[in-house]
Amino acid sequence: MSRKGDRVYITWLEMRKVLLSPVFLILLLLMIGFNLFSIWSDSYNREELQVVNKIIETYGPSFNDDILQTMERDINQLVIELGGTSTQAFLEEMTYEIYDHASSEEQHQIDHISLLYTYVQAAKELEARYTAIDIAKLKQDFLNAQTMPSWLEQKMANEFDNWHARFDEIVETNEYKQWFFLGEYGMHSKLFRSHMKTLAFEGVLIIALLTALIANYEFEHRTQLVTYATKKGRKLIWYKGFASLVCSLMVIAVLFGVTLGTYFTVYDYSTMWQIDISSGMNWEYTFPYITWWSISLWQYLLLAVVILTFVLIIVMLLTFTISVFVKNSYFTWLLSVLLLLAMYVMPTYFPNSTLQWMMHYNVTLLLLNPHQFFNGGTSFMMMQYHEFSTLLLWLLIASAGTIGAIRHFNVKDVV
Amino acid sequence: MRLFLYEMKKIFSWKLILLVLLVNLLMFKVLLEFDLEYFPNGRPAGDDFKIEQHIISKYGATMDEEEFLDLQATYEEEVAKADAFLANDPKAIAVEMDSYENFRDFDYGNEEKMAYHDEMFFNSEEDFPWVLQAYEGYLERYQHKEKALVANMKGATPAQKKRYEQLLEEEKFAVYTDTVTSNFKSYKTSMAIVIFLSVAILISPIFLRDVNAGVVPLQYSSKKGRSVYRTKWLAGLVSSILIASILLILYMTLYATNDTSSHFDLPLYTFGWDYFWYDITFLQYITLSIAVIFGMSVLLSILTMAISSLVPNTIVLIAVQIVIMFVMIAGGATVIINNLINIWYAQAFVPSVLTIFAVVTILVAGFVWRREGKRDIA
């Protein structure tokens, strides 16, 4: 057997420990089952959401006054077909009794008209609502609320100025006038807050577990004296690391792939991939999503998956580091999950703003807030490049930890 | 006995104690702290709580016509104070809100009035807008006491309807707000989550520890033999009782800082919003909640011990516990503990779930006990 074949074979043997143990398969299936159940169980409005696709197909992805006027005329045409005169009066007079007496086809048509009308109204009101956002005031409130050292204050003021410029750009280029599911449906939150966050959680639990299994395997099965004394010996730790990485990626692919695949079969996003996340229609809470760049839905989805994948790789590396020192998978797993929890809790223990700012570079925040990626806003987390800095910082920390751990492993007693 | 103590020592190893401590520190910050630090949570909850602490001693669980008139008199005194303030506030006079009546029933379309109204509510040192609103709540609740029950009957199941009718018939009406009870509901749910996690972390390795160390064949072939299993099991049970008690005492001591003892003797129906199947007092409700959390923790530890002896290795142990913990948190704590005797769930629901949980646990544990007696140890 060639040396390269050797390497692949040993890595495969390490991976087998995960891939052929039924416990991972069962856990993965349970998690996927849970995800699919939660997608299906609240998909009651999927038909209603289709209307956006129809709007985009007919009128294009973005809107302006002309298009809205055309739409109003078209809606009015539909109303006239049903024997009404003006759209508003038609919908206001639509009582439950009248609706109930209409044929099912007519009912369908009425629903369609009412939905279209809602979207057009929201679109018409958007400009006034959107331009009323006062970034300068948000900046002032933020700076007033915190006591910061002057360099940090300057830095945050700059952040806000840049964000303000970006906001002006969105307004100027009409980037916010794009169709998206109405904010009331909370579709952005549903996808990126509920489902993506759940996926990230599940990923952490299962990846920490499989890494703990592979890394501690020899110690837990009392084979360390044999395996680490062979010719390959302690180099095996590299194969273990690599096998953990490949297994983690496989888990991510299956978990994310099946869940998101199902999500996009249940909900029809077919015309929406090019729509920007910063669309003003995508306005769920106090503010819309004012992103630092113009990012379309498919780019955002891809980037979110990539970011979470990197976070999960960081989790894998940290677990691997812990396992070399702890040598016990029970403690390894608990400690790495608790480490992530601690990252989330720690900032609340420190009222000092500089420490607060530093602690916002933490991977747990990325795990918990996929819906806020690339968003500007009123917290330390909303800084430009926050995601990249956090990933870079923690990749460095985790890699340094792993290399340190392997070096330590090369010289320590294996007993 | 000596063996028993040795086993206890193994369970309470310093590493595990540190881990459980860490879990409690972190989870306290995430879950429990909020309901202690922010109780009562802002306004009007804070005003309600203050007023209730004051009037409960006067009126007790029910309110009669005389007490209502007394409350109204107190309210009118406060209104007089507000009137005096508004009549002398130039800003109020400018927007024609020179009496409390004008302040309360104003024209919402008028922007200047709206601005002054908001200013008084959110940016002023004056308490009267909130305090009076709270008082009005109590007065209205008394005046519409039947209505709340009748409104709840709509869409209720026959059993729920019967309960509402019973309350109506026995004139058991809501007098106060649910500020105190909803806070406790949230607190006990968090408490249950933290305690379940602590018990699971402490007990999970109990049997696997010796299997991994390879000492089980030695233990089982010793003079004491397989009864070692029973000793370990008992040590596990006692440990879980110990940890659950310690944490319950700790967290209930912290809860005492919320200072809700004024409400202890009130029956649950006086709190409104939530209705319950039984007419126990708030203190009895607290005791019941603690007892159920304790019972579920002990059952969880028995289940955990069974799992610990069934699983082949730590990885499977953790995987099984992930699933069990999900069920215990999403089902056990947030459904069962949170809604113990709440009317939203059928009267028999919570007792049945608890019974099933107990029966399944005991069956699994019994199976594992018998299996342990005769399985091959090689």
PDB file of C-alpha atoms in Angstrom, chain A residues 17-35 202 205-206 209-210 251 254-255, chain B residues 311-312 315-324 326:
ATOM      1  CA  LYS A  17     -15.726   5.156  14.701  1.00  0.00           C
ATOM      2  CA  VAL A  18     -18.293   7.853  14.128  1.00  0.00           C
ATOM      3  CA  LEU A  19     -19.865   6.867  10.840  1.00  0.00           C
ATOM      4  CA  LEU A  20     -20.497   3.255  11.757  1.00  0.00           C
ATOM      5  CA  SER A  21     -21.703   3.808  15.295  1.00  0.00           C
ATOM      6  CA  PRO A  22     -25.488   3.832  15.240  1.00  0.00           C
ATOM      7  CA  VAL A  23     -25.716   6.404  18.014  1.00  0.00           C
ATOM      8  CA  PHE A  24     -24.682   9.256  15.729  1.00  0.00           C
ATOM      9  CA  LEU A  25     -27.038   8.152  13.006  1.00  0.00           C
ATOM     10  CA  ILE A  26     -29.936   7.974  15.470  1.00  0.00           C
ATOM     11  CA  LEU A  27     -29.100  11.330  17.038  1.00  0.00           C
ATOM     12  CA  LEU A  28     -28.816  12.921  13.608  1.00  0.00           C
ATOM     13  CA  LEU A  29     -32.129  11.421  12.513  1.00  0.00           C
ATOM     14  CA  LEU A  30     -33.854  12.635  15.679  1.00  0.00           C
ATOM     15  CA  MET A  31     -32.523  16.145  15.174  1.00  0.00           C
ATOM     16  CA  ILE A  32     -33.553  16.191  11.519  1.00  0.00           C
ATOM     17  CA  GLY A  33     -36.947  14.790  12.490  1.00  0.00           C
ATOM     18  CA  PHE A  34     -37.387  17.577  15.013  1.00  0.00           C
ATOM     19  CA  ASN A  35     -36.391  20.207  12.445  1.00  0.00           C
ATOM     20  CA  GLU A 202     -27.677  20.768  17.074  1.00  0.00           C
ATOM     21  CA  LEU A 205     -24.022  19.131  20.408  1.00  0.00           C
ATOM     22  CA  ILE A 206     -23.261  16.481  17.831  1.00  0.00           C
ATOM     23  CA  LEU A 209     -19.680  14.614  20.787  1.00  0.00           C
ATOM     24  CA  LEU A 210     -18.069  13.071  17.719  1.00  0.00           C
ATOM     25  CA  VAL A 251     -22.667  16.107   9.724  1.00  0.00           C
ATOM     26  CA  VAL A 254     -26.482  16.347   6.086  1.00  0.00           C
ATOM     27  CA  LEU A 255     -28.054  18.344   8.922  1.00  0.00           C
TER      28      LEU A 255
ATOM     29  CA  VAL B 311     -25.245   2.183  27.752  1.00  0.00           C
ATOM     30  CA  PRO B 312     -22.010   0.672  26.457  1.00  0.00           C
ATOM     31  CA  ILE B 315     -20.704   8.669  23.913  1.00  0.00           C
ATOM     32  CA  VAL B 316     -23.978   6.760  23.914  1.00  0.00           C
ATOM     33  CA  LEU B 317     -24.623   8.019  27.446  1.00  0.00           C
ATOM     34  CA  ILE B 318     -24.302  11.646  26.358  1.00  0.00           C
ATOM     35  CA  ALA B 319     -26.385  11.078  23.222  1.00  0.00           C
ATOM     36  CA  VAL B 320     -29.207   9.482  25.224  1.00  0.00           C
ATOM     37  CA  GLN B 321     -29.001  12.237  27.823  1.00  0.00           C
ATOM     38  CA  ILE B 322     -29.244  14.927  25.125  1.00  0.00           C
ATOM     39  CA  VAL B 323     -32.605  13.470  24.147  1.00  0.00           C
ATOM     40  CA  ILE B 324     -33.746  12.953  27.757  1.00  0.00           C
ATOM     41  CA  PHE B 326     -34.579  17.893  25.701  1.00  0.00           C
TER      42      PHE B 326
END
